[in-house]
XYZ file of C-alpha atoms in Angstrom:
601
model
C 128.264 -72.904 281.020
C 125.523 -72.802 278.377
C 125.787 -74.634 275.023
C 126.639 -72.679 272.482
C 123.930 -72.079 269.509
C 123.234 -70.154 266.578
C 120.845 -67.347 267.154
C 118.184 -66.885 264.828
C 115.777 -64.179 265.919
C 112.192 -64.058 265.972
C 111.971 -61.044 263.984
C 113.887 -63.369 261.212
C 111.621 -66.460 261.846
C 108.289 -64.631 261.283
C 109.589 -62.290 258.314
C 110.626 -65.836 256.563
C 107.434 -68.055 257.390
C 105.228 -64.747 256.084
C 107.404 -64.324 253.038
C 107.202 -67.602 251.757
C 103.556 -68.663 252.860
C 101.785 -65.340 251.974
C 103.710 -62.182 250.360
C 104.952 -64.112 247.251
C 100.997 -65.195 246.606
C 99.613 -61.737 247.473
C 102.359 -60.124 245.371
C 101.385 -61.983 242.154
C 97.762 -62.149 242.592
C 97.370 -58.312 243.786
C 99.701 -57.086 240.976
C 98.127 -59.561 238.247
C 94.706 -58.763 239.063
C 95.098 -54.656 239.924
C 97.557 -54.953 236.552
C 94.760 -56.546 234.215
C 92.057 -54.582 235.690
C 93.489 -50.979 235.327
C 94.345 -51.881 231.776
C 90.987 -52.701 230.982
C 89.017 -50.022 232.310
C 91.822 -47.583 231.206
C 91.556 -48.739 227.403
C 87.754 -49.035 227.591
C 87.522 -45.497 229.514
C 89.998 -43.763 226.954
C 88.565 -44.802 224.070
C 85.310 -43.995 225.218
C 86.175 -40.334 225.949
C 88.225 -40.249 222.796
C 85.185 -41.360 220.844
C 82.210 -38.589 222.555
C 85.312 -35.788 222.150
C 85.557 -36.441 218.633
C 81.880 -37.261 217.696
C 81.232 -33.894 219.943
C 83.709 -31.852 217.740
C 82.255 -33.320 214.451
C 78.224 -32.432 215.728
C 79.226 -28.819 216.931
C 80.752 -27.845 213.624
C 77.612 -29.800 211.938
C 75.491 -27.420 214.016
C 77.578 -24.473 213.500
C 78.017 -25.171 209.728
C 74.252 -25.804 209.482
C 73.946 -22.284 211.304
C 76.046 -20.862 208.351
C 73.875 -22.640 205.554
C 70.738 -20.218 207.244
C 72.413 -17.326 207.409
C 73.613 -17.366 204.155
C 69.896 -18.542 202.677
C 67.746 -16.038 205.060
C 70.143 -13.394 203.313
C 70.054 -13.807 200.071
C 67.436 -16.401 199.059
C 64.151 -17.634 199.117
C 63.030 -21.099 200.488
C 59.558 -23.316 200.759
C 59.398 -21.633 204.671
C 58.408 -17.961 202.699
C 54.979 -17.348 202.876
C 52.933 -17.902 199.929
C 51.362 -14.731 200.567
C 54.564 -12.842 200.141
C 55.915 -12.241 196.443
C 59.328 -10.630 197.389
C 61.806 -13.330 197.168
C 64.420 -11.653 199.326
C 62.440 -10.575 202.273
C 65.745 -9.600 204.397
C 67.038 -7.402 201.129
C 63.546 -6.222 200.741
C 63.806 -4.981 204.677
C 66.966 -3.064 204.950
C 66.568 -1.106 201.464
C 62.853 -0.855 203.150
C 62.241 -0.895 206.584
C 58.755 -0.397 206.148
C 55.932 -2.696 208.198
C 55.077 -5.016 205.387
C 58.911 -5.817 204.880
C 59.183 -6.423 208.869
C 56.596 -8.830 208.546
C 57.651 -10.720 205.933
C 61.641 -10.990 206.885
C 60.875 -11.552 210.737
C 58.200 -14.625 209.592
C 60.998 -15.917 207.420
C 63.392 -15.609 210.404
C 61.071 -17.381 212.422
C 60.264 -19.850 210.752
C 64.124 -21.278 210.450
C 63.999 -20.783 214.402
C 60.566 -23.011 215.095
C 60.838 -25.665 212.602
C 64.597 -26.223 212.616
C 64.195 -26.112 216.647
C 66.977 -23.947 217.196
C 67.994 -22.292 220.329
C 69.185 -19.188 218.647
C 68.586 -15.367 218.487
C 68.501 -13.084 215.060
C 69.472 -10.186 214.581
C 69.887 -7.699 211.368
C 71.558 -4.583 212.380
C 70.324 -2.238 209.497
C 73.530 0.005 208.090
C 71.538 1.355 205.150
C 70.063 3.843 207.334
C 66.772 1.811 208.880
C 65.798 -0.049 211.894
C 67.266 -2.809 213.096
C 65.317 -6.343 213.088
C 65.489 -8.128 216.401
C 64.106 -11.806 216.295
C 63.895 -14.166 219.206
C 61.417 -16.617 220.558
C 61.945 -17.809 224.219
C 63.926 -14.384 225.230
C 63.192 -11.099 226.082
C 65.215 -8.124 223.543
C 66.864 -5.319 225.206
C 66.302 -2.937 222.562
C 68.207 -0.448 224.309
C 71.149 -1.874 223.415
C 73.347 -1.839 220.473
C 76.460 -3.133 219.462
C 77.719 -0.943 217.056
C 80.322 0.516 219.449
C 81.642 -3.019 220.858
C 85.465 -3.870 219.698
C 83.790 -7.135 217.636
C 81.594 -5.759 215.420
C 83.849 -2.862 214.271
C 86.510 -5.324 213.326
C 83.988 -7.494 211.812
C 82.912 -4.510 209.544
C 86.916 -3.579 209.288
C 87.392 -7.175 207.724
C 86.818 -8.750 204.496
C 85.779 -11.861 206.201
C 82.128 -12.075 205.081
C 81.132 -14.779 207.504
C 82.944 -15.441 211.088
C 82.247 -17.402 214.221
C 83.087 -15.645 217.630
C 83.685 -17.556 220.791
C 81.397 -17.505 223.806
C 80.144 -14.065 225.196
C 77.256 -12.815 227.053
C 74.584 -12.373 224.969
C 73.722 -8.167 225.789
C 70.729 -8.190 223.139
C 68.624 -9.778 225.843
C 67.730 -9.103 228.480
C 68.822 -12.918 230.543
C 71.320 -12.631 232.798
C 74.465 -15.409 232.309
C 72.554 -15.659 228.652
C 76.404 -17.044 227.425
C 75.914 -17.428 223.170
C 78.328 -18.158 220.574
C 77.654 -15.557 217.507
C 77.815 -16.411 213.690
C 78.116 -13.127 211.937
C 77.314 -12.457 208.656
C 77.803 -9.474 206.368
C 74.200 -8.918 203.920
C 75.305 -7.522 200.827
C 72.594 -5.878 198.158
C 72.619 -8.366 195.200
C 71.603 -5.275 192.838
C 74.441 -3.063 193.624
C 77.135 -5.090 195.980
C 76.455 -2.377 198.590
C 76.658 -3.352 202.354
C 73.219 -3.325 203.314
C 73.397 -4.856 207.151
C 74.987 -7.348 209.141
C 73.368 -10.987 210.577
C 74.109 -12.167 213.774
C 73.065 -15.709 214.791
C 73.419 -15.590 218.867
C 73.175 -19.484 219.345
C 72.863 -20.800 222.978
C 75.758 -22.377 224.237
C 73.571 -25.527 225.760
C 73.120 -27.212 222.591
C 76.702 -28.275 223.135
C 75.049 -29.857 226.580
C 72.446 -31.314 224.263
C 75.013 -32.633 222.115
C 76.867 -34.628 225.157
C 73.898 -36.188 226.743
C 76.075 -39.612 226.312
C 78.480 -38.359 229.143
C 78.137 -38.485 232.697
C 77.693 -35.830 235.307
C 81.033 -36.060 236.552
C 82.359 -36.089 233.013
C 80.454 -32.998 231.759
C 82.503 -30.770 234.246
C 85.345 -32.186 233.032
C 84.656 -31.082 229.216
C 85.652 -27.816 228.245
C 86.453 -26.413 224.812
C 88.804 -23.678 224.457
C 89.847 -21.071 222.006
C 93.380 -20.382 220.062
C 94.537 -18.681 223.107
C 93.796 -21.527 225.756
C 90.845 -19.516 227.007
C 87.882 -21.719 228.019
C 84.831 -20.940 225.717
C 82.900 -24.099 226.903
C 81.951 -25.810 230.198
C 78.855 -26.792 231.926
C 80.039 -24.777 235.141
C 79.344 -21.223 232.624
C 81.125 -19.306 235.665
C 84.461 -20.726 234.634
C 84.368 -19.496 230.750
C 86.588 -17.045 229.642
C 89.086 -17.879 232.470
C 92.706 -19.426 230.878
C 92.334 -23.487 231.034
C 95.287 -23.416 232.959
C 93.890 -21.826 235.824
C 90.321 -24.379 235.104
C 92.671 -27.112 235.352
C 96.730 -26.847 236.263
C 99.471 -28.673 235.214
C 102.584 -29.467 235.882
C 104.294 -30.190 232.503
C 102.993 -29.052 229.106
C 100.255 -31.030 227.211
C 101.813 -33.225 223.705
C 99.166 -32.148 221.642
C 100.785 -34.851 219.235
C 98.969 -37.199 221.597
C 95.398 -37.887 221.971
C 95.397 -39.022 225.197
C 97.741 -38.838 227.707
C 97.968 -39.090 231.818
C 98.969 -35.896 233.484
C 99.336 -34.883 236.962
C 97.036 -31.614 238.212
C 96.337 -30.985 241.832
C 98.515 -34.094 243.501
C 96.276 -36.054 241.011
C 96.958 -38.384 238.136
C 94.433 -37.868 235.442
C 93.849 -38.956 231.635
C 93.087 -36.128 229.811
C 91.865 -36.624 225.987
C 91.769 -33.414 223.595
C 90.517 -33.096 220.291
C 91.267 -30.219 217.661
C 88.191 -28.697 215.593
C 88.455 -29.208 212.194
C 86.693 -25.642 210.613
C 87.398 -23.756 214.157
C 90.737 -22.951 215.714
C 89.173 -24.889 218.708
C 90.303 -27.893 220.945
C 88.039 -29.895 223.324
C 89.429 -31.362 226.485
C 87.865 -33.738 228.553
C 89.616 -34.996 231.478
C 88.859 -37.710 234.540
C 90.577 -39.068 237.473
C 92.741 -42.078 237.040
C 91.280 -43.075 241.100
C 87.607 -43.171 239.607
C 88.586 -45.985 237.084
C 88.281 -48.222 240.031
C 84.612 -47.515 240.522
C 83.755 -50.194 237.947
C 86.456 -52.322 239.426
C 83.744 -55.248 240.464
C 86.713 -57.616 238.623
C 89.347 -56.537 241.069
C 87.503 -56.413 244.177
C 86.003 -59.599 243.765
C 89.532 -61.213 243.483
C 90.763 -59.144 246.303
C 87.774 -60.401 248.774
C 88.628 -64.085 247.596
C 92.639 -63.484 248.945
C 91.166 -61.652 252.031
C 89.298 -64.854 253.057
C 91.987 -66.767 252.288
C 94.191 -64.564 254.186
C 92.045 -64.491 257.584
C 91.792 -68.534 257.999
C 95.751 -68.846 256.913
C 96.053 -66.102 259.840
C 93.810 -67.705 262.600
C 95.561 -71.138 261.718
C 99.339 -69.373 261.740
C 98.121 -67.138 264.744
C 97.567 -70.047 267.249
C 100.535 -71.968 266.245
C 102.855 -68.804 266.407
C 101.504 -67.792 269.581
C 102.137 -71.667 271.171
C 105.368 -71.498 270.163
C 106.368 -67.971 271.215
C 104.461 -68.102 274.824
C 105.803 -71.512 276.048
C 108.737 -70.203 276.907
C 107.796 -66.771 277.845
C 105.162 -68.706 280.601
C 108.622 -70.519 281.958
C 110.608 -67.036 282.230
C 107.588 -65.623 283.912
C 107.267 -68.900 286.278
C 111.182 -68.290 287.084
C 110.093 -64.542 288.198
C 107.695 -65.760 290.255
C 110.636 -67.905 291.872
C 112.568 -64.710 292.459
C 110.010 -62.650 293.829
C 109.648 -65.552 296.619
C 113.173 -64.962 297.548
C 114.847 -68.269 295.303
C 117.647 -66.844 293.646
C 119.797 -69.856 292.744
C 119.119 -72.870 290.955
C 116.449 -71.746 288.171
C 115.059 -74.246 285.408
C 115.915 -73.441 282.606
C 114.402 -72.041 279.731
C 115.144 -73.844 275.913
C 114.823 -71.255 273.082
C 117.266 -69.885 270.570
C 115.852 -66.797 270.060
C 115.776 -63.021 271.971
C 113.854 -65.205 274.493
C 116.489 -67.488 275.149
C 118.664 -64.355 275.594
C 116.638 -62.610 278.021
C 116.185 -66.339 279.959
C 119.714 -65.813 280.349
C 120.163 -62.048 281.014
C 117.268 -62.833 283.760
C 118.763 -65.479 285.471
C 122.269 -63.031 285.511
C 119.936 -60.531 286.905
C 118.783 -62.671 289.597
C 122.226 -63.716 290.782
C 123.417 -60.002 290.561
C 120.143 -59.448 292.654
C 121.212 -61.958 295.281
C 124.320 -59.967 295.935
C 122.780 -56.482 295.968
C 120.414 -57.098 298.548
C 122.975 -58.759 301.052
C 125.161 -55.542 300.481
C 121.914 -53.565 301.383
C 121.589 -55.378 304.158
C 125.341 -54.463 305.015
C 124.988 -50.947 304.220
C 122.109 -50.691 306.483
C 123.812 -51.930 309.030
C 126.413 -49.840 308.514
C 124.412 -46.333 308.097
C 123.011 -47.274 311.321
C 125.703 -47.185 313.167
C 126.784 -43.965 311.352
C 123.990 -42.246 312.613
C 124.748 -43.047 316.123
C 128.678 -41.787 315.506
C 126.615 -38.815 314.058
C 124.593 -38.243 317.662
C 127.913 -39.137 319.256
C 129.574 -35.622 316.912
C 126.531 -33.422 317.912
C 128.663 -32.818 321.220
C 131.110 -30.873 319.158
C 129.115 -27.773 318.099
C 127.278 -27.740 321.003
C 130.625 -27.595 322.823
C 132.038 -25.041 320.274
C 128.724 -22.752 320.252
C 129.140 -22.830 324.517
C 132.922 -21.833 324.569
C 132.274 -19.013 322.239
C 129.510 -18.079 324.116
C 131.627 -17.877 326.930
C 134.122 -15.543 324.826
C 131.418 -12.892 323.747
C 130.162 -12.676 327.727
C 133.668 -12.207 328.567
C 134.346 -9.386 325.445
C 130.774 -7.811 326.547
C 132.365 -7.710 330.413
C 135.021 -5.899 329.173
C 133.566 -3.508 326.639
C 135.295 -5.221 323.390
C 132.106 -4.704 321.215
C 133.882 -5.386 317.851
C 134.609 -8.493 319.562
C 131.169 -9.254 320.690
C 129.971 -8.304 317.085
C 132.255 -10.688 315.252
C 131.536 -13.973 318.186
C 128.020 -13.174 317.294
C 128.315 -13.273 313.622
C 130.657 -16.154 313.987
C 127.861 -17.853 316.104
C 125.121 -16.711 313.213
C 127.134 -18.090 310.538
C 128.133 -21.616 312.463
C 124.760 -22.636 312.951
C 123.433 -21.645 309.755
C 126.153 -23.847 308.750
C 125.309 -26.743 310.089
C 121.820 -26.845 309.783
C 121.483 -30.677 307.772
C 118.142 -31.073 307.429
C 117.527 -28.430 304.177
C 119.687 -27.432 301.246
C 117.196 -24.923 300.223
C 116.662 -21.875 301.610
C 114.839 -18.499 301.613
C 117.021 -15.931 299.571
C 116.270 -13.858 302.605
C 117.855 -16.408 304.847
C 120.892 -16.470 302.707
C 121.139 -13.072 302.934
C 120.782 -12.984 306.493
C 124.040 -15.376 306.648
C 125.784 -13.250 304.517
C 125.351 -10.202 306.699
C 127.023 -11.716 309.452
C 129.841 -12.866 307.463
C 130.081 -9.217 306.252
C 130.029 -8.304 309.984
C 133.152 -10.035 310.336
C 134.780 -8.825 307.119
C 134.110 -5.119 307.947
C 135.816 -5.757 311.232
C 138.450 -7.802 309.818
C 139.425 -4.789 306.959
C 138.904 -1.795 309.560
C 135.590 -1.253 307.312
C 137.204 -0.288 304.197
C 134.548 -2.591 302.808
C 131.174 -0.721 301.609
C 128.137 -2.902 300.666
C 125.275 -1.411 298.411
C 122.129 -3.390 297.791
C 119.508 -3.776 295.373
C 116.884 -6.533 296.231
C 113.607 -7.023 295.005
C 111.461 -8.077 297.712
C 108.992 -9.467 295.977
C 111.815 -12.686 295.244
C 113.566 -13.105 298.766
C 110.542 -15.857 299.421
C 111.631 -17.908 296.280
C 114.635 -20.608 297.501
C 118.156 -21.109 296.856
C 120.223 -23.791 297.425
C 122.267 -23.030 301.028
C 125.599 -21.054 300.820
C 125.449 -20.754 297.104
C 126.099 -16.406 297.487
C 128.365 -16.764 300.226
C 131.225 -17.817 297.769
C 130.667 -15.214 295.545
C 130.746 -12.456 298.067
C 134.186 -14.153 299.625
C 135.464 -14.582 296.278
C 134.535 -10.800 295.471
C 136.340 -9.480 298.693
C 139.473 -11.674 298.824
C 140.561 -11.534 295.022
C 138.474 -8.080 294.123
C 138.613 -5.295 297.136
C 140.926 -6.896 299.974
C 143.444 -4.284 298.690
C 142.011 -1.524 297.974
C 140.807 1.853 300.176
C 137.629 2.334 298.502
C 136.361 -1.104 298.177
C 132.639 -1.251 297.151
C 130.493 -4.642 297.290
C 127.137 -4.829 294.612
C 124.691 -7.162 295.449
C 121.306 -7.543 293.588
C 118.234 -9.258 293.331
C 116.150 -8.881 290.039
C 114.089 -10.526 287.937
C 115.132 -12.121 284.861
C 112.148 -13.082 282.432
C 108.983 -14.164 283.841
C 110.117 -17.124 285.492
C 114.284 -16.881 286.135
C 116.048 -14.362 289.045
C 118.934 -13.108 288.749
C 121.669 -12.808 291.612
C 124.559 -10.248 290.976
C 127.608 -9.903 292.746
C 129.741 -7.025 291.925
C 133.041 -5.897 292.910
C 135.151 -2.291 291.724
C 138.434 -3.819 292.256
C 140.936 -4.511 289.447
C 139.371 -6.769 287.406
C 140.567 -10.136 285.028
C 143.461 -10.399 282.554
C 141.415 -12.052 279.093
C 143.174 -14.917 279.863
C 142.810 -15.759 283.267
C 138.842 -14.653 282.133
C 138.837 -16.798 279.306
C 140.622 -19.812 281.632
C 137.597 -19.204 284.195
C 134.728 -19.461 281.562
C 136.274 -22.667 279.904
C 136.338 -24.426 283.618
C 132.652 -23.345 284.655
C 131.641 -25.105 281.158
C 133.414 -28.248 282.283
C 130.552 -30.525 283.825
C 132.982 -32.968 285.976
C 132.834 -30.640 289.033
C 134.909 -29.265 291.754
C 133.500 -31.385 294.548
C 135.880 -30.787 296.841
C 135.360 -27.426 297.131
C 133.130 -24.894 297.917
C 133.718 -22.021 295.878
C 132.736 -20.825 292.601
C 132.767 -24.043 290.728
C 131.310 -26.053 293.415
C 127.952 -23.759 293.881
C 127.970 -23.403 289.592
C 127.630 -27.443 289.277
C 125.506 -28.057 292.521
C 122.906 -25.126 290.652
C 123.364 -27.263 287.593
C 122.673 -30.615 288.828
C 119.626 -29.226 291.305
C 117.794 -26.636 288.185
C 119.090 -27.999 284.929
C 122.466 -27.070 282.423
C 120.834 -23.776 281.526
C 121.322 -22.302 285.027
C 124.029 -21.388 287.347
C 126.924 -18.791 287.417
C 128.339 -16.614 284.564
C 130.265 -13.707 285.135
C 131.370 -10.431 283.497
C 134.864 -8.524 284.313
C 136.835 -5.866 282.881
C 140.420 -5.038 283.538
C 140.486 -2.310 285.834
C 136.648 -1.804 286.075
C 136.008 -5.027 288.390
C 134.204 -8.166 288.179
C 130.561 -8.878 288.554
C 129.071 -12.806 288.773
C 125.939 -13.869 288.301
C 123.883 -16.491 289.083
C 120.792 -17.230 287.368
C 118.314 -19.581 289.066
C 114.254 -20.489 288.735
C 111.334 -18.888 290.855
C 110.987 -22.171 293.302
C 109.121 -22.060 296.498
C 109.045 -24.231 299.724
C 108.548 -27.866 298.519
C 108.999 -27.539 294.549
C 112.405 -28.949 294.917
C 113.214 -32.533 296.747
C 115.594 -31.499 299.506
């Protein structure tokens, strides 16, 4: 009897030592430090952002405004840039009531002159409605003077207006002759100050990287990140100029709608969390977003990863320390177990020391040691059994007399029918003979499907003979599968079953038997009678007992070859059947393509 303890596992003992010694520290350090640190750089990186979106919005409307201020000066006054050489003091007026050389001169020298010395990256140009040319200015790009806008959708409904002045979002600039040369226009409507007539219209093509120029304070990743977009959500800003004009949504998805009563908020696009900031325009229907990665916060992380590297050291000698003392204590017993196996491969079953732990190894000491005696008593009831099979194979030698002895007296009987001319009598001894030893052949269960069929022929033979051949046979084989095995007398019950319960009364008895394929790797055995047929119940009774899996053992009929096919092939093979009151009953057994040797005999 062994004393009775509590077991505490070691699954238990290791889960509470780790616990106590290191999860609770880790827990609190990990979540104080990761905690602090997020908060910090999340506050310092939104604030930042906030700040450059803001400042951004306030020196693009500066620039824009300022853009306004020439527009309206170059139009309708005169300024210290005017050359002292001219003595028109409206030199833009003077051109499109005049669009004669001198005029040019003096209206595209004032034009230039805002461009050079105010360092603008913008384009001029006067379309002239009173009848003249038009008055193209622009320093660092080529004019397409082919082109005019007087047709496009904007400047109609500029003209349609009584706006005056008006900013239009980014579009390609098609007065030049740059490809990708993306602009944001400030129109302008010039009216004559003698008359109030509408002389021309001013448009100020400014280049969209001044807003570039104007974020030099972010970082690459972060100027991908800032877009501006129009009333409608379309993007009219980025520094990736393939992506304007597309819907912000599609630039950057999300999955709930943006509080644009908040600043800043996080938001999740793309199975990321990111903190997106967006600031509204003052002057402009306009919003600027600017959005980053919550993950990249960590890249400044130095305070959190320089606390985590102090617990990992700590953590590594705590686990070489804990390691060698909770391997000790596990292995000492586990070396006496395996010295007790050693014992029991020598042949000592009885008698083994005993192994002190209350723990799964304890239990296995003990389910080993059970083993061991259990092991004892197997192998002297091997030792009887062997002694027993042995003489069972000599009883076995002893009953070979009996076929031989039945094979010679029926021998005898066919040389006797043969003397006397009884050939039906001769046929059936010979069949009988056939089907005998192909009986009691032990040393395979599998067989050629020829050789079954060869067994069933003679067993026909003596059916034919028996029923004063009213029997007819038809068959149908493939030859190509009479090579592949079968396990031994699995047809034969099918074709006795078909005779006896199908065609034993009947004049016009006819016997189907076929061999086909069924897939690419199955055949399929039919057996097919045209006698009367099942009642649906007595079908329904036979399909519930060939799905029952305890067997017929006793037997060899239907259900016996059904489970042996099951047991040999696997559940999905063996017999089904079909049958029809009054239209007879066809079985089927369905069995793999095996050759010689796939299958332990």
């Amino acid at each position: 009897m062994y004393r009775k303890f509590k077991f505490v596992s070691i699954k238990n003992k290791m889960a509470v030592l780790f616990i106590i010694s290191i999860l609770i520290p880790i827990l609190i350090l990990f979540i104080n430090s990761y905690l602090s640190s997020q908060q910090m750089l999340e506050s310092k990186y939104t604030d930042l952002l906030e700040d450059i979106t803001r400042q951004s919005n306030i020196r693009i409307e500066e620039f824009l405004d300022d853009t306004e201020q020439i527009s309206l000066i170059s139009s309708y006054g005169i300024n210290s840039y005017v050359s002292a050489v001219s003595q028109e003091n409206y030199p833009v007026q003077n051109y499109l009531r005049n669009a004669s050389q001198s005029n040019e001169n003096q209206a595209t020298q004032l034009l230039m002159n805002y461009i050079t010395m105010k360092e603008r990256a913008f384009s001029v140009y006067i379309y002239n409605l009173n009848g003249g040319q038009d008055l193209l200015v622009s320093t660092n790009k080529p004019v397409d003077y082919t082109y005019h806008p007087r047709n496009e959708s904007w400047f109609r409904d500029f003209l349609a207006s009584e706006d005056i002045t008006r900013d239009l979002p980014t579009r390609i600039d098609l007065q030049t002759k740059q490809e990708n040369n993306w602009a944001i226009y400030h129109l302008r409507k010039i009216f004559d100050l003698e008359n109030g007539k509408l002389l021309g219209l001013m448009v100020i093509s400014i280049d969209i990287d001044f807003i570039n120029k104007v974020n030099k304070r972010l970082q690459e990743s972060s100027r991908s990140a800032f877009t501006i977009v129009d009333e409608n959500e379309r993007v009219i800003f980025n520094s990736d100029y393939s992506r304007i004009n597309r819907p912000f949504s599609e630039l950057f998805p999300l999955k709930a709608k943006i509080d644009k009563d908040t600043a800043r908020e996080v938001v999740k696009s793309g199975g990321k969390s990111y903190i997106l900031i967006h600031s509204a325009f003052e002057a402009h229907n306009w919003t600027t977003y600017i959005y980053m990665p919550v993950e990249e916060l960590a890249v400044e992380g130095n305070i959190l990863m320089r606390n985590l590297w102090m617990i990992v050291m700590a953590l590594v000698l705590f686990a070489i320390i804990s390691s060698f003392y909770l391997s000790n204590l596990i292995t000492r017993p586990i070396k006496r177990l395996m010295k007790n196996m050693t014992l029991v491969e020598q042949g000592r079953f009885d008698n083994l020391p005993a192994v002190k732990s209350n723990d799964e190894i304890g239990l296995l000491a003990k389910r080993f040691e059970q083993m061991s005696s259990e092991l004892k008593q197997l192998v002297e009831r091997i030792y009887h059994e062997q002694e027993e099979k042995a003489e069972a194979e000599i009883r076995a030698l002893q009953a070979q007399i009996n076929p031989h002895f039945l094979y010679n007296t029926l021998n005898s009987v066919k040389w006797i029918a043969s003397m006397q001319r009884a050939d039906k009598i001769v046929e059936m001894t010979e069949a009988l003979i056939s089907i005998l030893r192909y009986s009691s052949k032990v040393e395979n269960r599998m067989v050629p499907i020829r050789e079954e069929f060869d067994n069933i022929a003679h067993y026909l033979t003596i059916q034919k003979v028996r029923y004063f051949n009213r029997i007819a046979v038809s068959y149908r084989l493939d030859e190509r599968l009479l090579d592949y095995e079968i396990l031994k007398l699995s047809i034969q019950p099918l074709v006795e079953n078909a005779i006896f319960h199908g065609i034993a009364d009947q004049e016009d008895g006819t016997l189907t038997i076929e061999v086909t394929a069924c897939g690419e790797n199955d055949i399929a055995i039919r057996v097919g009678d045209n006698g009367a047929g099942m009642e649906e119940e007595a079908s329904a009774a036979l399909r519930q007992r060939l799905k029952e899996t305890d067997g017929h053992s006793g037997s060899i009929g239907v259900f016996n070859v059904h489970n042996r096919i099951r047991r040999v092939f696997g559940e999905r093979y063996g017999i089904d059947f079909a049958s029809k009151k009054g239209k007879g009953t066809t079985f089927t057994i369905t069995i793999p393509r095996t050759k010689k040797g796939e299958i332990e005999q």
